[in-house]
Coordinates of N, CA and C in Angstrom, one line a residue:
X3 N -10.3 -16.9 -11.0 CA -10.7 -16.5 -9.6 C -10.9 -14.9 -9.6
X4 N -11.9 -14.5 -9.1 CA -12.4 -13.1 -9.3 C -11.4 -12.1 -8.6
X5 N -10.7 -12.6 -7.5 CA -9.8 -11.7 -6.9 C -8.8 -10.9 -7.8
X6 N -8.2 -11.8 -8.7 CA -7.4 -11.3 -9.6 C -7.9 -11.0 -10.9
X7 N -9.0 -11.7 -11.3 CA -9.7 -11.4 -12.7 C -10.2 -9.8 -12.6
X8 N -10.8 -9.4 -11.7 CA -11.3 -7.9 -11.6 C -10.4 -7.0 -11.7
X9 N -9.1 -7.2 -11.4 CA -8.0 -6.2 -11.4 C -6.9 -6.6 -12.4
X10 N -7.0 -7.7 -13.2 CA -5.9 -7.9 -14.0 C -5.4 -7.0 -15.1
X11 N -6.4 -6.2 -15.5 CA -6.0 -5.2 -16.6 C -5.6 -3.8 -16.0
X12 N -5.5 -3.6 -14.6 CA -5.2 -2.3 -14.0 C -3.6 -2.4 -13.6
X13 N -3.1 -1.6 -13.3 CA -1.7 -1.6 -12.8 C -1.5 -0.4 -11.8
X14 N -0.4 -0.5 -11.2 CA -0.1 0.4 -10.2 C -1.2 0.8 -9.1
X15 N -1.4 2.0 -8.9 CA -2.3 2.3 -7.8 C -3.6 1.9 -8.0
X16 N -3.9 1.8 -9.5 CA -5.4 1.4 -9.8 C -5.5 0.0 -9.5
X17 N -4.4 -1.0 -9.7 CA -4.5 -2.5 -9.3 C -4.8 -2.4 -7.7
X18 N -4.1 -1.7 -7.0 CA -4.0 -1.7 -5.6 C -5.3 -1.3 -5.0
X19 N -5.9 -0.2 -5.6 CA -7.2 0.1 -5.2 C -8.3 -1.0 -5.7
X20 N -8.2 -1.4 -6.8 CA -9.1 -2.7 -7.1 C -8.8 -3.8 -6.2
X21 N -7.7 -4.1 -5.9 CA -7.5 -5.3 -4.8 C -8.1 -5.1 -3.5
X22 N -7.9 -3.9 -3.0 CA -8.5 -3.6 -1.6 C -10.0 -3.6 -1.5
X23 N -10.6 -3.2 -2.6 CA -12.0 -3.1 -2.9 C -12.4 -4.5 -2.9
X24 N -11.9 -5.4 -3.6 CA -12.2 -6.8 -4.0 C -12.0 -7.6 -2.6
X25 N -11.0 -7.4 -1.9 CA -10.9 -8.0 -0.6 C -11.9 -7.6 0.5
X26 N -12.3 -6.4 0.5 CA -13.4 -6.1 1.4 C -14.7 -6.7 1.0
X27 N -15.0 -6.8 -0.3 CA -16.3 -7.5 -0.8 C -16.2 -9.1 -0.5
X28 N -15.0 -9.6 -0.9 CA -14.9 -11.1 -0.8 C -14.9 -11.7 0.5
X29 N -14.1 -10.8 1.4 CA -14.0 -11.3 2.9 C -15.0 -11.0 3.8
X30 N -15.8 -9.8 3.5 CA -16.8 -9.2 4.3 C -16.3 -8.5 5.5
X31 N -15.0 -7.8 5.0 CA -14.3 -6.9 6.0 C -15.0 -5.6 5.9
X32 N -14.8 -4.7 6.9 CA -15.2 -3.2 6.8 C -14.3 -2.4 6.0
X33 N -13.0 -2.7 6.1 CA -11.9 -1.9 5.5 C -10.8 -2.9 5.1
X34 N -10.1 -2.3 4.0 CA -8.8 -3.0 3.5 C -7.9 -1.8 3.2
X35 N -6.6 -2.0 3.3 CA -5.6 -1.0 2.9 C -4.5 -1.6 2.4
X36 N -3.7 -1.0 1.6 CA -2.5 -1.2 1.1 C -1.7 -0.1 1.6
X37 N -0.5 -0.5 2.3 CA 0.2 0.6 3.1 C 1.7 0.4 3.0
X38 N 2.4 1.5 2.8 CA 3.9 1.4 2.8 C 4.6 2.1 3.9
X39 N 5.7 1.6 4.3 CA 6.5 2.0 5.4 C 7.2 3.5 4.8
X40 N 7.3 4.3 5.8 CA 8.0 5.7 5.6 C 9.3 5.8 6.6
X41 N 9.9 6.7 6.4 CA 11.1 6.9 7.3 C 10.5 7.1 8.8
X42 N 11.3 6.9 9.8 CA 11.0 7.3 11.1 C 9.6 6.7 11.7
X43 N 9.6 5.4 11.7 CA 8.4 4.6 12.1 C 7.2 5.2 11.7
X44 N 6.9 5.6 10.5 CA 5.7 6.1 9.9 C 5.3 5.2 8.8
X45 N 4.0 5.5 8.5 CA 3.6 4.7 7.3 C 2.5 5.4 6.6
X46 N 2.2 5.1 5.4 CA 1.2 5.9 4.7 C 0.4 4.8 3.8
X47 N -0.9 5.1 3.7 CA -1.9 4.2 3.0 C -1.6 4.6 1.5
X48 N -1.6 3.6 0.6 CA -1.6 4.0 -0.8 C -3.0 3.6 -1.5
X49 N -3.6 2.7 -0.9 CA -4.9 2.5 -1.4 C -5.7 2.0 -0.1
X50 N -7.0 2.3 -0.1 CA -7.9 2.0 1.0 C -9.4 1.9 0.6
X51 N -10.1 1.1 1.1 CA -11.5 1.0 0.8 C -12.2 0.7 2.2
X52 N -13.4 1.4 2.2 CA -14.3 1.0 3.4 C -15.7 1.1 3.0
X53 N -16.6 1.1 4.0 CA -18.1 0.8 3.8 C -18.6 1.8 2.9
X54 N -18.0 3.0 2.7 CA -18.6 4.0 1.8 C -17.8 4.3 0.6
X55 N -16.7 3.3 0.2 CA -16.0 3.3 -1.0 C -14.5 3.7 -0.7
X56 N -13.9 4.1 -1.9 CA -12.5 4.4 -1.6 C -12.2 5.4 -0.7
X57 N -11.1 5.4 0.0 CA -10.6 6.2 1.0 C -9.4 7.1 0.8
X58 N -9.3 8.3 1.3 CA -8.2 9.1 1.0 C -6.9 8.5 1.8
X59 N -5.8 9.0 1.2 CA -4.4 8.3 1.9 C -4.5 9.0 3.3
X60 N -3.6 8.3 4.1 CA -3.7 8.5 5.5 C -2.0 8.2 5.8
X61 N -1.3 9.2 6.6 CA -0.1 9.0 7.0 C -0.3 8.7 8.7
X62 N 0.6 7.9 9.3 CA 0.4 7.7 10.6 C 1.6 7.0 11.2
X63 N 1.7 7.2 12.5 CA 2.7 6.5 13.3 C 2.4 5.1 13.6
X64 N 3.5 4.3 13.4 CA 3.2 2.8 13.5 C 3.4 2.4 15.0
X65 N 4.0 3.2 15.9 CA 3.8 2.8 17.2 C 2.6 2.6 17.7
X66 N 2.5 1.3 18.5 CA 1.4 1.0 19.1 C 0.4 0.5 18.3
X67 N 0.6 0.1 17.1 CA -0.4 -0.5 16.0 C -0.1 -1.8 15.6
X68 N -1.1 -2.6 15.3 CA -0.8 -4.0 14.8 C 0.2 -3.9 13.5
X69 N 0.3 -2.8 12.9 CA 1.1 -2.7 11.6 C 2.6 -2.8 12.1
X70 N 2.9 -2.2 13.3 CA 4.2 -2.3 13.6 C 4.8 -3.7 13.9
X71 N 3.9 -4.6 14.2 CA 4.3 -6.1 14.3 C 4.6 -6.8 13.1
X72 N 3.7 -6.4 12.0 CA 3.8 -7.2 10.8 C 5.1 -7.0 10.2
X73 N 5.9 -5.9 10.5 CA 7.1 -5.7 9.8 C 8.2 -6.7 10.3
X74 N 8.1 -7.1 11.4 CA 8.9 -8.3 12.0 C 8.5 -9.5 11.8
X75 N 7.2 -9.7 11.8 CA 6.5 -11.1 11.7 C 6.1 -11.6 10.3
X76 N 5.9 -10.7 9.3 CA 5.3 -11.0 8.1 C 3.9 -11.2 8.0
X77 N 3.2 -11.7 8.8 CA 1.8 -12.0 9.0 C 1.3 -12.0 10.2
X78 N 0.2 -11.2 10.5 CA -0.3 -11.3 11.9 C -2.0 -11.4 11.7
X79 N -2.5 -12.0 12.7 CA -4.0 -12.0 12.7 C -4.3 -12.0 14.2
X80 N -5.2 -10.9 14.4 CA -5.9 -10.7 15.7 C -7.3 -10.9 15.5
X81 N -7.8 -12.1 15.8 CA -9.3 -12.6 15.3 C -10.4 -11.7 16.2
X82 N -9.8 -11.4 17.2 CA -10.9 -10.5 18.1 C -10.1 -9.7 19.0
X83 N -10.7 -8.7 19.6 CA -10.2 -7.8 20.7 C -8.9 -7.0 20.3
X84 N -8.9 -6.8 19.0 CA -7.6 -6.0 18.6 C -7.6 -4.6 19.4
X85 N -8.6 -4.1 19.6 CA -8.6 -2.8 20.2 C -7.9 -2.8 21.7
X86 N -8.3 -3.9 22.4 CA -7.7 -4.1 23.8 C -6.3 -4.4 23.6
X87 N -5.8 -5.1 22.4 CA -4.5 -5.6 22.4 C -3.5 -4.3 22.0
X88 N -4.1 -3.3 21.3 CA -3.4 -2.1 20.8 C -4.2 -0.9 21.3
X89 N -4.3 -0.7 22.5 CA -5.1 0.5 23.1 C -4.6 2.0 22.8
X90 N -3.2 2.1 22.3 CA -2.8 3.3 21.6 C -3.3 3.6 20.3
X91 N -3.9 2.5 19.7 CA -4.1 2.8 18.2 C -5.7 3.4 18.2
X92 N -5.8 4.7 18.2 CA -7.1 5.4 18.2 C -7.9 5.1 16.9
X93 N -7.3 4.8 15.8 CA -8.0 4.6 14.6 C -8.9 3.2 14.9
X94 N -8.3 2.2 15.4 CA -9.2 1.1 15.6 C -10.3 1.4 16.4
X95 N -10.2 2.1 17.6 CA -11.4 2.6 18.3 C -12.4 3.4 17.5
X96 N -11.8 4.4 16.8 CA -12.8 5.2 15.9 C -13.6 4.4 14.9
X97 N -13.0 3.4 14.5 CA -13.7 2.7 13.3 C -14.3 1.4 13.9
X98 N -14.4 1.2 15.2 CA -15.0 0.1 15.8 C -14.4 -1.2 15.3
X99 N -13.0 -1.2 15.2 CA -12.5 -2.6 14.6 C -12.3 -3.6 15.6
X100 N -12.8 -4.8 15.5 CA -12.7 -6.0 16.4 C -11.6 -6.9 16.0
X101 N -11.5 -7.2 14.8 CA -10.6 -8.2 13.9 C -9.8 -7.6 13.1
X102 N -8.3 -8.0 13.0 CA -7.6 -7.3 12.1 C -6.6 -8.5 11.5
X103 N -6.3 -8.6 10.1 CA -5.4 -9.3 9.5 C -4.4 -8.7 8.7
X104 N -3.2 -8.8 8.7 CA -2.2 -8.2 8.0 C -1.1 -9.0 7.4
X105 N -0.8 -8.7 6.1 CA 0.5 -9.5 5.5 C 1.5 -8.5 4.7
X106 N 2.6 -8.8 4.9 CA 3.7 -7.9 4.2 C 3.7 -8.2 2.7
X107 N 4.0 -7.4 1.9 CA 4.2 -7.5 0.5 C 5.7 -7.9 0.1
X108 N 6.0 -8.7 -0.6 CA 7.4 -9.2 -0.8 C 8.2 -8.2 -1.7
X109 N 9.3 -8.1 -1.5 CA 10.3 -7.2 -2.3 C 11.7 -8.0 -2.6
X110 N 12.2 -7.9 -3.8 CA 13.4 -8.7 -4.1 C 14.6 -8.6 -2.8
X111 N 14.7 -7.5 -2.2 CA 15.7 -7.5 -1.2 C 15.3 -8.3 0.0
X112 N 14.0 -8.7 0.3 CA 13.6 -9.3 1.4 C 12.9 -8.4 2.5
X113 N 13.4 -7.1 2.2 CA 12.6 -6.1 3.3 C 11.2 -5.9 2.7
X114 N 10.2 -5.7 3.6 CA 8.9 -5.4 3.2 C 8.8 -4.1 2.5
X115 N 8.1 -4.4 1.3 CA 7.9 -3.1 0.6 C 6.8 -2.2 1.1
X116 N 5.8 -3.0 1.8 CA 4.5 -2.7 2.2 C 3.7 -3.9 2.8
X117 N 2.4 -3.6 3.0 CA 1.6 -4.7 3.6 C 0.2 -4.3 3.1
X118 N -0.6 -5.3 3.3 CA -2.1 -5.3 3.1 C -2.7 -5.6 4.3
X119 N -3.5 -4.8 4.8 CA -4.4 -4.9 6.2 C -5.9 -5.2 5.9
X120 N -6.6 -6.1 6.5 CA -7.9 -6.1 6.6 C -8.5 -6.0 7.9
X121 N -9.4 -5.1 7.9 CA -10.0 -4.6 9.3 C -11.6 -4.9 9.3
X122 N -12.0 -5.6 10.5 CA -13.4 -6.1 10.3 C -14.0 -5.7 11.7
X123 N -15.3 -5.3 11.8 CA -15.9 -4.8 12.9 C -16.3 -6.1 13.8
X124 N -16.2 -7.1 13.2 CA -16.5 -8.5 14.1 C -15.5 -9.4 13.5
X125 N -15.4 -10.6 14.3 CA -14.5 -11.7 13.8 C -15.0 -12.2 12.4
X126 N -13.7 -12.3 11.5 CA -13.9 -12.8 10.3 C -14.7 -14.1 10.3
X127 N -15.6 -14.5 9.4 CA -16.3 -15.6 9.4 C -15.5 -16.6 8.9
X128 N -14.4 -16.6 7.9 CA -13.6 -17.6 7.4 C -12.1 -17.1 7.3
X129 N -11.6 -17.0 8.5 CA -10.1 -16.4 8.5 C -9.1 -17.2 7.6
X130 N -9.4 -18.6 7.5 CA -8.4 -19.3 6.5 C -8.6 -18.8 4.9
X131 N -9.8 -18.5 4.6 CA -10.1 -18.1 3.3 C -9.4 -16.6 3.1
X132 N -9.8 -15.9 4.1 CA -9.1 -14.5 4.1 C -7.7 -14.5 4.0
X133 N -6.9 -15.4 4.7 CA -5.6 -15.2 4.6 C -5.1 -15.9 3.2
X134 N -5.8 -16.8 2.7 CA -5.5 -17.5 1.3 C -5.6 -16.3 0.3
X135 N -6.6 -15.4 0.5 CA -6.9 -14.4 -0.6 C -5.7 -13.3 -0.3
X136 N -5.3 -13.0 0.8 CA -4.2 -11.9 1.1 C -3.0 -12.7 0.4
X137 N -2.8 -13.7 0.6 CA -1.5 -14.4 0.0 C -1.5 -14.3 -1.5
X138 N -2.7 -14.8 -2.0 CA -2.9 -14.8 -3.4 C -2.6 -13.4 -4.1
X139 N -3.0 -12.4 -3.5 CA -2.8 -10.8 -4.0 C -1.4 -10.4 -3.7
X140 N -0.8 -10.9 -2.7 CA 0.5 -10.2 -2.3 C 1.5 -10.1 -3.3
X141 N 1.7 -11.1 -4.0 CA 2.8 -11.1 -4.9 C 2.6 -10.0 -6.1
X142 N 1.4 -9.9 -6.7 CA 1.0 -8.9 -7.6 C 1.1 -7.6 -6.9
X143 N 0.5 -7.4 -5.7 CA 0.5 -6.2 -5.1 C 1.8 -5.7 -4.7
X144 N 2.7 -6.5 -4.4 CA 4.1 -6.1 -4.1 C 4.9 -5.5 -5.4
X145 N 4.4 -6.1 -6.6 CA 5.1 -5.6 -7.7 C 4.5 -4.5 -8.3
X146 N 3.1 -4.2 -8.1 CA 2.4 -3.0 -8.4 C 2.8 -1.8 -7.5
X147 N 3.2 -2.1 -6.2 CA 3.5 -1.1 -5.3 C 5.1 -0.7 -5.7
X148 N 5.9 -1.6 -6.2 CA 7.1 -1.3 -6.6 C 7.2 -0.5 -7.8
X149 N 6.2 -1.0 -8.8 CA 6.1 -0.2 -10.0 C 5.6 1.4 -9.6
X150 N 4.7 1.6 -8.7 CA 4.2 2.8 -8.4 C 5.4 3.7 -7.7
X151 N 6.1 3.2 -6.9 CA 7.2 3.8 -6.3 C 8.4 4.1 -7.3
X152 N 8.6 3.4 -8.1 CA 9.6 3.6 -9.3 C 9.1 4.8 -10.2
X153 N 7.8 4.7 -10.5 CA 7.3 5.8 -11.4 C 7.3 7.0 -10.5
X154 N 7.1 7.1 -9.3 CA 7.3 8.3 -8.5 C 8.7 8.8 -8.5
X155 N 9.7 7.9 -8.3 CA 11.1 8.3 -8.4 C 11.3 8.8 -9.6
X156 N 11.0 8.3 -10.8 CA 11.2 8.7 -12.1 C 10.6 10.1 -12.3
X157 N 9.4 10.4 -12.0 CA 8.8 11.7 -12.1 C 9.6 12.7 -11.3
X158 N 10.0 12.4 -10.0 CA 11.0 13.4 -9.3 C 12.0 13.6 -10.1
X159 N 12.8 12.7 -10.6 CA 14.0 12.8 -11.3 C 13.8 13.7 -12.5
X160 N 12.8 13.3 -13.3 CA 12.6 14.2 -14.6 C 12.2 15.7 -14.1
X161 N 11.5 15.9 -13.0 CA 11.2 17.2 -12.7 C 12.6 18.0 -12.3
X162 N 13.4 17.3 -11.5 CA 14.7 18.0 -11.2 C 15.5 18.3 -12.4
X163 N 15.5 17.3 -13.3 CA 16.4 17.6 -14.5 C 15.6 18.8 -15.3
X164 N 14.4 18.7 -15.4 CA 13.7 19.8 -16.2 C 14.1 21.3 -15.6
X165 N 14.0 21.2 -14.1 CA 14.2 22.5 -13.3 C 15.8 22.9 -13.5
X166 N 16.6 22.0 -13.6 CA 18.1 22.3 -13.7 C 18.3 22.7 -15.2
X167 N 17.8 22.1 -16.3 CA 17.8 22.6 -17.6 C 17.2 24.0 -17.8
X168 N 16.0 24.1 -17.3 CA 15.5 25.6 -17.4 C 16.1 26.5 -16.9
X169 N 16.8 26.4 -15.6 CA 17.4 27.4 -14.8 C 19.0 27.5 -15.0
X170 N 19.4 26.7 -16.0 CA 20.9 26.6 -16.1 C 21.4 28.1 -16.8
X171 N 22.6 28.5 -16.3 CA 22.9 29.9 -16.6 C 24.0 29.6 -17.8
X172 N 24.4 28.5 -18.2 CA 25.2 28.1 -19.2 C 24.4 27.5 -20.3
X173 N 24.8 27.4 -21.4 CA 24.2 26.7 -22.5 C 24.3 25.3 -22.3
X174 N 23.2 24.5 -22.8 CA 23.0 23.1 -22.5 C 22.4 22.5 -24.0
X175 N 23.0 21.5 -24.3 CA 22.2 20.7 -25.3 C 22.3 19.1 -24.9
X176 N 21.5 18.5 -25.5 CA 21.1 17.0 -25.3 C 21.5 16.2 -26.6
X177 N 22.5 15.4 -26.4 CA 22.8 14.5 -27.5 C 22.5 13.0 -27.4
X178 N 22.2 12.4 -28.6 CA 22.1 11.0 -28.4 C 23.4 10.3 -28.4
X179 N 23.7 9.1 -28.4 CA 24.9 8.4 -28.1 C 25.8 8.5 -29.5
X180 N 25.3 8.8 -30.5 CA 26.1 9.1 -31.7 C 26.7 10.5 -31.8
X181 N 26.3 11.4 -30.7 CA 26.8 12.8 -30.7 C 25.7 13.7 -31.4
X182 N 24.7 13.3 -32.1 CA 23.8 14.1 -32.7 C 22.9 14.9 -31.6
X183 N 22.8 16.3 -31.7 CA 22.1 17.0 -30.8 C 20.7 16.9 -31.0
X184 N 19.9 16.5 -29.8 CA 18.5 16.3 -29.9 C 17.7 17.5 -29.7
X185 N 18.2 18.5 -28.9 CA 17.4 19.7 -28.6 C 18.2 20.8 -29.0

């Protein structure tokens, strides 16, 4: 199936970007996003695709958005009039969004690690197919989002270690498990 075939060789953010692009083209939606929650009722897009191609990342407040509901419900579909249902969500109005479908991405702990949202300017022609495609991509998308977040944490840890090593006022050396000095 081409949803996974087109992005099976990519990993991390590349996979997520391929996935949202494929969803837009396969479903006929205007936009698709992979989003992760942040502290303080905020969220950030990690991949996005729209009518003009890939989108820049966006950080936003979850309050008054359809995304706020997916965290507790796991799956939400607003087949029409989503702007009326969420009048505080300025982005829905700016993008002329009529229909919205969103599914959380699984994590080993059960807490949502993120979600995939599909936004359309009119009702989806085949919402059952759209939901099936979302569910097909969700497992791998959750794994790739976890991979991306783990790689970010590793980079930050390495940067802190390098800074501490460079700025140390006492001598330091790194040894392997047998006690041989590596540096």
